[in-house]
Tab-separated table of C-alpha atoms in Angstrom:
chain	number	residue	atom	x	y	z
U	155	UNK	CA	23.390	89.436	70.836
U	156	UNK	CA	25.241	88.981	67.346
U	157	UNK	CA	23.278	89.363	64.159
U	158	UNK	CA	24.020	86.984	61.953
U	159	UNK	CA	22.861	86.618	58.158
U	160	UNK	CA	22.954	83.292	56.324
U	161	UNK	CA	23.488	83.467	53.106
U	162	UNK	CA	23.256	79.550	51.399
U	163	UNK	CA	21.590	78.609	54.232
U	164	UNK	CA	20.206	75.151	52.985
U	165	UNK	CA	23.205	74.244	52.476
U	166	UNK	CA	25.964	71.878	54.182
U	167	UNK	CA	27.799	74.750	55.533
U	168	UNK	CA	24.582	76.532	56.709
U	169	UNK	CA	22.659	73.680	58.265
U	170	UNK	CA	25.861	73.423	60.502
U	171	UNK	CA	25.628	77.109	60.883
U	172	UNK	CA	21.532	76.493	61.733
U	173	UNK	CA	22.721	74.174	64.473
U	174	UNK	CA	25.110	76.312	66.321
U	175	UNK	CA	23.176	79.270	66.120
U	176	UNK	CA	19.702	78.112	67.073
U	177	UNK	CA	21.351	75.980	70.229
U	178	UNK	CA	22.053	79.779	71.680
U	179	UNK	CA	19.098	81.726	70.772
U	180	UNK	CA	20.081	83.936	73.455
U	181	UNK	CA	23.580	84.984	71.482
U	182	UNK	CA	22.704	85.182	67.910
U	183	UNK	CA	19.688	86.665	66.090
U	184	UNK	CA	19.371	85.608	62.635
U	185	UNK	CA	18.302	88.388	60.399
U	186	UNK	CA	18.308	86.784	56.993
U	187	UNK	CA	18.534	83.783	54.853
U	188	UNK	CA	18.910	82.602	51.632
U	189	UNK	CA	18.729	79.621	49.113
U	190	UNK	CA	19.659	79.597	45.418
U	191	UNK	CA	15.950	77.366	44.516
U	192	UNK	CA	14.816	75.263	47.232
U	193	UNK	CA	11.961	77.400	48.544
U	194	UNK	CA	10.548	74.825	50.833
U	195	UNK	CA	13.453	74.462	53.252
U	196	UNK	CA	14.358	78.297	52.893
U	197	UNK	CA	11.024	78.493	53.862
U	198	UNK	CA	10.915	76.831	56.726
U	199	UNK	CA	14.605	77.851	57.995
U	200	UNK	CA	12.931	80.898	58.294
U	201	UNK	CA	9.835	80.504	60.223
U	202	UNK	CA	12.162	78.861	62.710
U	203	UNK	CA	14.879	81.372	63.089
U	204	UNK	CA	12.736	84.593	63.053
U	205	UNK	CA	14.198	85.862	60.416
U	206	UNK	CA	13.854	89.065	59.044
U	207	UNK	CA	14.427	88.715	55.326
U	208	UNK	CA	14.113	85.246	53.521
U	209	UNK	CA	15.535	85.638	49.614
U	210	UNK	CA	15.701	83.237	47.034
U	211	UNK	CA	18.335	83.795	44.259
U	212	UNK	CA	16.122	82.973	41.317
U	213	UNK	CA	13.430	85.255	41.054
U	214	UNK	CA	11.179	83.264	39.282
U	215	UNK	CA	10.689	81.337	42.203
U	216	UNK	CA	9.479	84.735	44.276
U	217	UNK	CA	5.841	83.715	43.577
U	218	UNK	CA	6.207	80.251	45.895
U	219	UNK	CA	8.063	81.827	48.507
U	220	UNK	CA	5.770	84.510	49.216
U	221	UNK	CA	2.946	81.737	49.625
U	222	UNK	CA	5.425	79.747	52.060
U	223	UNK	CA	5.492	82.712	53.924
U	224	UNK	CA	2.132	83.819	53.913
U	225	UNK	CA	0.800	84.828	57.204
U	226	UNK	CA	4.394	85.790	58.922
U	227	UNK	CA	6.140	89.346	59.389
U	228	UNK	CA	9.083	87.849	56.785
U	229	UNK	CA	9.778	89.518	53.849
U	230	UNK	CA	10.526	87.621	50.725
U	231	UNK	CA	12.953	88.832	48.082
U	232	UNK	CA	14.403	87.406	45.108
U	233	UNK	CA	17.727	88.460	43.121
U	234	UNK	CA	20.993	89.732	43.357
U	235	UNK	CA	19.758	93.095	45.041
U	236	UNK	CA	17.970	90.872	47.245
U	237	UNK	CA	20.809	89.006	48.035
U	238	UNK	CA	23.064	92.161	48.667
U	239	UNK	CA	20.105	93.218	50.991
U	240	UNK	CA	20.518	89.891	52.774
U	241	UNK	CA	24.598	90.488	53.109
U	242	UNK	CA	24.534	94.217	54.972
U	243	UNK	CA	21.272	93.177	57.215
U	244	UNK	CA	23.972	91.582	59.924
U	245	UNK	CA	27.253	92.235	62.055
U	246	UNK	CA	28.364	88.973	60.684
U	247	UNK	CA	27.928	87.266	57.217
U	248	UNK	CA	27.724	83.626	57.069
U	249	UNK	CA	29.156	83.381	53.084
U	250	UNK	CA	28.384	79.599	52.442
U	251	UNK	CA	26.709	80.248	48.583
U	252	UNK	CA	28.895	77.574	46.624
U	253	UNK	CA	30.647	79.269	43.321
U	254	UNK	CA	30.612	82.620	41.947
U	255	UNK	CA	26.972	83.050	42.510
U	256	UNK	CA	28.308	84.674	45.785
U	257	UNK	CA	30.794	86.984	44.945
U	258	UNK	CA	28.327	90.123	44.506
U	259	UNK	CA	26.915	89.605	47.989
U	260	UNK	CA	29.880	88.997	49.615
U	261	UNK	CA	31.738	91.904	48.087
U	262	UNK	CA	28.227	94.311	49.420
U	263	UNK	CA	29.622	93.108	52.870
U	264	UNK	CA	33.287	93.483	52.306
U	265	UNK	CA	32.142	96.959	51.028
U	266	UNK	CA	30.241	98.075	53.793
U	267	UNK	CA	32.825	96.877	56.288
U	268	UNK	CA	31.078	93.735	57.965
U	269	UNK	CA	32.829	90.351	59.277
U	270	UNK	CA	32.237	87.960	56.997
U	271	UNK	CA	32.341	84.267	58.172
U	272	UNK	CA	33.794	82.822	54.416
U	273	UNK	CA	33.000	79.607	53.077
U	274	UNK	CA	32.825	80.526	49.316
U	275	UNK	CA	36.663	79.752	48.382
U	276	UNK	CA	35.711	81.050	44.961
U	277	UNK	CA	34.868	84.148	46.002
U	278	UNK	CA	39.119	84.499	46.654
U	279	UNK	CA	39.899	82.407	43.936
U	280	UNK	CA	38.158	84.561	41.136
U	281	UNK	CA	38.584	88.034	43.041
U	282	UNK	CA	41.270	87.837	45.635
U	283	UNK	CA	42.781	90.899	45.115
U	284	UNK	CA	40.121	93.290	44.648
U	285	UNK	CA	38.659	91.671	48.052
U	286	UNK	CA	41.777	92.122	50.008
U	287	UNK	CA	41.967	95.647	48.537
U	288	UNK	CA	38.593	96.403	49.588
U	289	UNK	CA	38.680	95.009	52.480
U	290	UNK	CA	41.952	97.205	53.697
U	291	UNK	CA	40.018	99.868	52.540
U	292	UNK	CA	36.290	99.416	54.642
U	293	UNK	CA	37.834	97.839	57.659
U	294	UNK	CA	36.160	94.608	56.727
U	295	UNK	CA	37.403	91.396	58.702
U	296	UNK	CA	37.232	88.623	56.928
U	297	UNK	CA	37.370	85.294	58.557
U	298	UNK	CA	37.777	81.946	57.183
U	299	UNK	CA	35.261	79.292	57.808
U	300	UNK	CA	37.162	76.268	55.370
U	301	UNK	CA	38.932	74.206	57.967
U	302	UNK	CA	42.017	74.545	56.757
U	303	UNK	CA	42.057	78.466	56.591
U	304	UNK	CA	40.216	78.280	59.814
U	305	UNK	CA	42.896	76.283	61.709
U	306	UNK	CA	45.603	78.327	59.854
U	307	UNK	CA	44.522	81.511	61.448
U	308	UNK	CA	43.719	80.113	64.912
U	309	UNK	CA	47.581	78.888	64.966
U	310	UNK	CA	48.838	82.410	63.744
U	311	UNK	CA	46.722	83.706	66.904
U	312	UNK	CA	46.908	87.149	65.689
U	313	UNK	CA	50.531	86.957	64.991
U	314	UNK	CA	51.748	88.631	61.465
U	315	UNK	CA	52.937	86.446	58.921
U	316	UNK	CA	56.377	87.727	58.121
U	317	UNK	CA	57.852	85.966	61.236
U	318	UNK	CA	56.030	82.654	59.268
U	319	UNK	CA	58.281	80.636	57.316
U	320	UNK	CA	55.158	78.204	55.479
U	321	UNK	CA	51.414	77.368	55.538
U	322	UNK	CA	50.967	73.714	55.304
U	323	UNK	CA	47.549	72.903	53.963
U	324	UNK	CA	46.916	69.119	54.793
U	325	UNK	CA	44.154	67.005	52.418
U	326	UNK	CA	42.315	64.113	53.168
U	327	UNK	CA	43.234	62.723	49.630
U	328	UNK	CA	39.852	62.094	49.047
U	329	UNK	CA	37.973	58.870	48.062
U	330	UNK	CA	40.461	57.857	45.626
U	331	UNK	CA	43.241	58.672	47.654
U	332	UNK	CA	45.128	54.858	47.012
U	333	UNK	CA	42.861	54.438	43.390
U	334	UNK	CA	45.076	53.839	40.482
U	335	UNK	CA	44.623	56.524	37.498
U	336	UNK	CA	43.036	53.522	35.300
U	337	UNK	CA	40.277	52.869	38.096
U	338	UNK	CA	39.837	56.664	38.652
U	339	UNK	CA	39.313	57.430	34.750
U	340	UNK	CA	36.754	55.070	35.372
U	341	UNK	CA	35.319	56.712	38.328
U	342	UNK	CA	31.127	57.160	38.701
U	343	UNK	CA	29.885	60.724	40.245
U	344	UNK	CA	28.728	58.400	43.173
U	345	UNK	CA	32.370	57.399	43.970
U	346	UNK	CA	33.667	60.554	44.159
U	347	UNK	CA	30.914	62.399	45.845
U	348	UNK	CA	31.791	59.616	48.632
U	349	UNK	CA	34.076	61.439	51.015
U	350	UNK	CA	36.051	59.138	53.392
U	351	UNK	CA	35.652	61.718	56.483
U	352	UNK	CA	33.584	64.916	55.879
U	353	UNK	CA	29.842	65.615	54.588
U	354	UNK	CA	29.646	68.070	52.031
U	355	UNK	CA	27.692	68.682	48.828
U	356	UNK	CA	28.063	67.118	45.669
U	357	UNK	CA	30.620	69.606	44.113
U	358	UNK	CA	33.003	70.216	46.728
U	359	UNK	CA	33.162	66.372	47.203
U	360	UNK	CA	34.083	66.234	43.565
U	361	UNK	CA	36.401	68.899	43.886
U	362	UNK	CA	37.867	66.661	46.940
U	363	UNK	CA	38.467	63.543	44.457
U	364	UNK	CA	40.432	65.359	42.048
U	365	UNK	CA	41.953	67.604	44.399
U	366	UNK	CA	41.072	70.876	43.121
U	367	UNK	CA	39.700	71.790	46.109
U	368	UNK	CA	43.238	71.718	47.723
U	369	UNK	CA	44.245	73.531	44.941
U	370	UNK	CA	41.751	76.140	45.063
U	371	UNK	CA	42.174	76.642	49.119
U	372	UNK	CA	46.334	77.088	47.901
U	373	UNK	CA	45.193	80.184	46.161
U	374	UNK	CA	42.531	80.791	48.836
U	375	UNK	CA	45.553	80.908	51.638
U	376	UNK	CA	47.770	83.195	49.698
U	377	UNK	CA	44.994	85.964	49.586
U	378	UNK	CA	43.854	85.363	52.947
U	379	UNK	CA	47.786	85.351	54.571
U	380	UNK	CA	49.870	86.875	52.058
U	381	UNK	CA	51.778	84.301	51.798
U	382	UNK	CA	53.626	83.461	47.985
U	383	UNK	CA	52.674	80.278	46.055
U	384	UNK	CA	56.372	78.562	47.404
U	385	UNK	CA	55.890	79.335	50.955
U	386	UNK	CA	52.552	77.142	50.786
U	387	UNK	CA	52.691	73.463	51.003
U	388	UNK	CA	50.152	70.477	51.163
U	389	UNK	CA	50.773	67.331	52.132
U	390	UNK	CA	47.965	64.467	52.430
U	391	UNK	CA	46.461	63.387	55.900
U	392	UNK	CA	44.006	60.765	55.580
U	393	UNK	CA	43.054	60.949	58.714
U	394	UNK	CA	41.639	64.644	58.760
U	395	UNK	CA	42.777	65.074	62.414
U	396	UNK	CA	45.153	68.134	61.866
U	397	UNK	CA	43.047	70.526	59.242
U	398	UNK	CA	46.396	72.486	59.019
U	399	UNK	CA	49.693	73.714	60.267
U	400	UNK	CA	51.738	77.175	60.504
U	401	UNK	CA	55.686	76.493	60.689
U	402	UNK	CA	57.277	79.359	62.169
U	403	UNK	CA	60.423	80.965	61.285
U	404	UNK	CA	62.296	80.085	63.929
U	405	UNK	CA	61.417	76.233	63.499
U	406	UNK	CA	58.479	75.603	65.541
U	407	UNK	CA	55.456	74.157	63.772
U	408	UNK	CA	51.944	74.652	65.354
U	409	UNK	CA	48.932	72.508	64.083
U	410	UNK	CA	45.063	72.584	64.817
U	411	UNK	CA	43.458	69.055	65.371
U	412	UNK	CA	39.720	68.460	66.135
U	413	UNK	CA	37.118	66.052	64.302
U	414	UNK	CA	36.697	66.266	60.943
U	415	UNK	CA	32.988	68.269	61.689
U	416	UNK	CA	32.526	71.652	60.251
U	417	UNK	CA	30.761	72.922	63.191
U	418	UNK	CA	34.492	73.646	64.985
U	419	UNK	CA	35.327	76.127	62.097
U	420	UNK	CA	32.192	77.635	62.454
U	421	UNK	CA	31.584	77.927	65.439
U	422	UNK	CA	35.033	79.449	66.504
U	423	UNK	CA	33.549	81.976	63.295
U	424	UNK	CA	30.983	82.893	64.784
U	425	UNK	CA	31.828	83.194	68.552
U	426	UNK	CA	35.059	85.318	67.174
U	427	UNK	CA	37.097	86.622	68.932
U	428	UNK	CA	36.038	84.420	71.792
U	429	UNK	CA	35.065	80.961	71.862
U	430	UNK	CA	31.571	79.124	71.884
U	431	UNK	CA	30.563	75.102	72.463
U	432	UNK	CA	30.041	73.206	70.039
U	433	UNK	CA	27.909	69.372	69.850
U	434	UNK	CA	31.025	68.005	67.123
U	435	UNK	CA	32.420	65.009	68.525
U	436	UNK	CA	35.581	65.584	70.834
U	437	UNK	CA	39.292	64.151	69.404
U	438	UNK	CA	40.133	60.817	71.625
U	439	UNK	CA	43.918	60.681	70.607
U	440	UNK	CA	44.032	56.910	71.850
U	441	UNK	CA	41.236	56.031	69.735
U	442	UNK	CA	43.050	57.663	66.912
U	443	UNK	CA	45.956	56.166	68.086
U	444	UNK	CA	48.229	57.523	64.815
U	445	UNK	CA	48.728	59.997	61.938
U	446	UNK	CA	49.663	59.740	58.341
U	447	UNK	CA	51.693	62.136	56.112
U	448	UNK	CA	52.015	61.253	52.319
U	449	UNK	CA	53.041	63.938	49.463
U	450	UNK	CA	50.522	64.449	46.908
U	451	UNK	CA	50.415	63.071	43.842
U	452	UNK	CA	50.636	65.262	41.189
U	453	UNK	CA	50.944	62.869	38.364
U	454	UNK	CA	46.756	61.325	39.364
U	455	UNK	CA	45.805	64.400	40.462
U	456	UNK	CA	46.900	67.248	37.903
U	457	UNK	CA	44.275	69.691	39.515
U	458	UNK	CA	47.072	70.655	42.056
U	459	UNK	CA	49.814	71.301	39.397
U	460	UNK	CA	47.168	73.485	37.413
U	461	UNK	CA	46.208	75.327	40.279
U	462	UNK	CA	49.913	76.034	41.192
U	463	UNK	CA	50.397	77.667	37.887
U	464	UNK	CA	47.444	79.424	37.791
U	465	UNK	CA	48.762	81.041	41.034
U	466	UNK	CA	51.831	81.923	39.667
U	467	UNK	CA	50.849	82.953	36.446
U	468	UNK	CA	48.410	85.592	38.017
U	469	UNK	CA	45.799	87.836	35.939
U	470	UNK	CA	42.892	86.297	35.101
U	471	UNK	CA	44.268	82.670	35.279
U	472	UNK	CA	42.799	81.770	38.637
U	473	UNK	CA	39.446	82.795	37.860
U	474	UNK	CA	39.865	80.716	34.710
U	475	UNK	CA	40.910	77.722	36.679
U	476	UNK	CA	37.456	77.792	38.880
U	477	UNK	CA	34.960	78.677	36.180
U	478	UNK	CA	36.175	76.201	33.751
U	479	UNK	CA	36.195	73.729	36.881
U	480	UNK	CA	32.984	74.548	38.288
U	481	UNK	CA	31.460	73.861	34.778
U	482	UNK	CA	33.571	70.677	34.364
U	483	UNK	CA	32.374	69.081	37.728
U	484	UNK	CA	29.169	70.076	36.713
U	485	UNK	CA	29.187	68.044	32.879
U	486	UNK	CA	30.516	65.301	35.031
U	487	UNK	CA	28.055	65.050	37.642
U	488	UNK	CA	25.284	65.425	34.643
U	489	UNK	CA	26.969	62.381	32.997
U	490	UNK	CA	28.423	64.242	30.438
U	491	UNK	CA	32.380	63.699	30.913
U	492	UNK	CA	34.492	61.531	32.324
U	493	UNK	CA	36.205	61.746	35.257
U	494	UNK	CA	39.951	62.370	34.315
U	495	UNK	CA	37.880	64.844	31.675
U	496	UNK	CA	37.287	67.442	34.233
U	497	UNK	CA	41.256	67.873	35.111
U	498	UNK	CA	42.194	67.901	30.702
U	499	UNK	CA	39.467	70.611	30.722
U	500	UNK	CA	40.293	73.289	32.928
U	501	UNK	CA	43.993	72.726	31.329
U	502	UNK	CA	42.848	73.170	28.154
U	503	UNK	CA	40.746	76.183	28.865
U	504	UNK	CA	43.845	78.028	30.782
U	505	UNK	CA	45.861	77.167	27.832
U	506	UNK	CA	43.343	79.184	25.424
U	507	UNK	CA	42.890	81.734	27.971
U	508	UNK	CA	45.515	84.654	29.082
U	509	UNK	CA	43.797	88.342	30.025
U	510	UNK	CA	44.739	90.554	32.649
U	511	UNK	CA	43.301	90.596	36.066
U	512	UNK	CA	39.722	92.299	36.313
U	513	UNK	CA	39.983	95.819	38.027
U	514	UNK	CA	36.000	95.401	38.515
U	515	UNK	CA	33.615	92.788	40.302
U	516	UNK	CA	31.653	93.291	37.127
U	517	UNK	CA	34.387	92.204	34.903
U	518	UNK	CA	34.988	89.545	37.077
U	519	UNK	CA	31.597	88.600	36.700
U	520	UNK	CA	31.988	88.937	32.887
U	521	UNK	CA	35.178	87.152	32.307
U	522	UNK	CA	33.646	84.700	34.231
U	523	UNK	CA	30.586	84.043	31.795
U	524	UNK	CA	33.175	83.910	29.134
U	525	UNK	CA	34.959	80.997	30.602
U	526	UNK	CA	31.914	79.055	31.420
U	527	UNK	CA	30.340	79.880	27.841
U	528	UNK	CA	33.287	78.464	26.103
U	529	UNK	CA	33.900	75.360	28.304
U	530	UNK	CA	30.645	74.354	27.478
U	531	UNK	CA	30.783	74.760	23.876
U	532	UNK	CA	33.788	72.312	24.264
U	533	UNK	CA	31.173	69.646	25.413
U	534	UNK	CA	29.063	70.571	22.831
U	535	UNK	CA	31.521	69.561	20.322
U	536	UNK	CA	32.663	66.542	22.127
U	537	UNK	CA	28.770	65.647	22.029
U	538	UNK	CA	28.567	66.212	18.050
């Protein structure tokens, strides 16, 4: 029996989780879940797992969650602490809480040496190297649940990476993969949260249409592999049959394929280091019949190029990159920016921007409020 804790568990990535993990109640006990606000599905995720701790990030919402639980043994919590709680309650984490909101918890894990199943790429992106530090340092394992990370390490099959010559990270190109840069200036939040072959929230579907979220899971891979910026490649693959490939130093190139469902990631995750069924649809390579390779385009989607020298610029600059991002993709979803907007201002902000790497979560956390605080005073003037 594996405990598992779900932490964004009414989310895309832990409904999938929810569907793996209740088909073998016999093989994983869920011990605690979380939500950032929407108490009624937390709620009831919780009655029907068992679990052990329920928490909702903002506490104001405590009140409501302790009458949706009224008359069970399930504690409700609120807050960070409450979160952190969540993290060390289980042999394996489930990280699936979208943005920086889940760096704290995740780094209680890494802390107290558990396996963490990650799905927050921003947890890397803003903090890689204090992670991978701490990590060395509890004997944490820390296992990628992104597809493309995910299919990365199952082709290194516990190999080391010096015998690797490059990660190639492959991209779906998104909704407006074959859109001119005219029609995608012009581009609605429902085009681009429409994602040709993967479900997903709103965000990381916007993140997909720009490409940022290739660019973010480039500085993601480096952390997680060790691998420089040069030695990692992406190439586009509209068909989102091979999530990625390791080419090997001595010329062979081995590639993952399965259907684009997040359930394979996760449930290789959570079976780790064996394997475990899963209800995604199988691959028919007749019906696919062929696959496509394009290089990215850098000049339509500038999200790549920024993320590329965000990498190699180092300090502070990736961290930069997400929060003014994740702010961005918010003002465009709220109707507040354009489209080709959210690319300009994450460019702009690492322009103003240049500080040293954090030597603290809590100055992560910090330099991360900064960002977001002046990105959105930008809007603020754009609005006046």
């Amino acid at each position: 029996m594996k405990r598992v804790a779900i932490l964004g568990a009414t989310g895309s990535i832990g409904s999938s989780t929810l569907d793996l993990v209740e088909a073998e109640p016999d093989r994983f006990e869920v011990t605690a879940v979380t939500a950032a606000s929407n108490v009624a599905d937390l709620a009831a995720i919780a009655r029907r797992t068992q679990a052990s701790l329920a928490v909702i990030a903002y506490e104001a919402r405590l009140g409501e969650l302790r009458e949706a639980l009224a008359g069970t043994n399930i504690q409700a919590a609120a807050g960070e602490g409450a979160l952190a709680e969540a993290a060390l309650s289980a042999d394996l984490v489930v990280a699936a809480i979208v943005g920086t909101a889940g760096l704290a918890p995740v780094m209680a894990a890494v802390r107290a040496g558990r396996t963490i199943g990650l799905a927050n790429k921003e947890a890397l992106v803003s903090a890689g190297a204090l992670m991978i530090e701490e990590a060395k340092r509890s004997g944490a394992t820390l296992l990628p649940i992104d597809s493309e990370h995910n299919a990365i390490f199952q082709c290194l099959a516990g190999q080391d990476c010096d015998k690797v010559a490059r990660l190639i990270l492959t991209a779906s190109g998104g909704p407006f993969r074959t859109w001119s840069a005219d029609d995608m200036a012009r581009a609605t939040p429902a085009q681009a949260v429409a994602h040709p072959n993967w479900s997903m929230g709103a965000k990381i579907s916007v993140d997909s249409a720009t490409m940022m979220n290739k660019g973010l899971e480039l500085i993601e891979a480096h952390h997680l592999f060790g691998l420089p910026e040069e030695r990692i490649d992406i190439v586009v693959h509209p068909q989102s049959v091979i999530h990625s490939l390791v080419e090997y130093a001595d010329g062979s190139m081995l590639a993952q394929l399965g259907s684009p469902d997040m359930r394979v990631p996760i449930g290789h995750v959570l079976a780790w280091p064996e394997r475990m069924a899963t209800q995604a649809r199988r691959l028919d390579l007749l019906e696919v019949a062929r696959l496509d390779f394009e290089a990215p385009d850098d000049r339509r989607f500038p999200s790549l190029r920024l993320a590329r020298e965000a990498l190699r610029r180092g300090g502070a600059a990736p961290l930069t990159l997400n929060a003014a991002n994740e702010v961005a993709v918010e003002a465009f979803l709220g109707g507040a920016i354009h489209f080709g907007d959210i690319a300009a201002t994450v460019e702009e902000q690492l322009e103003r921007l240049d500080q040293p790497l954090p030597g603290s979560i809590d100055e992560v956390l910090a330099l991360d409020a900064e960002v977001r605080r002046h990105t959105r005073e930008r809007f603020q003037v754009d609005a006046n």
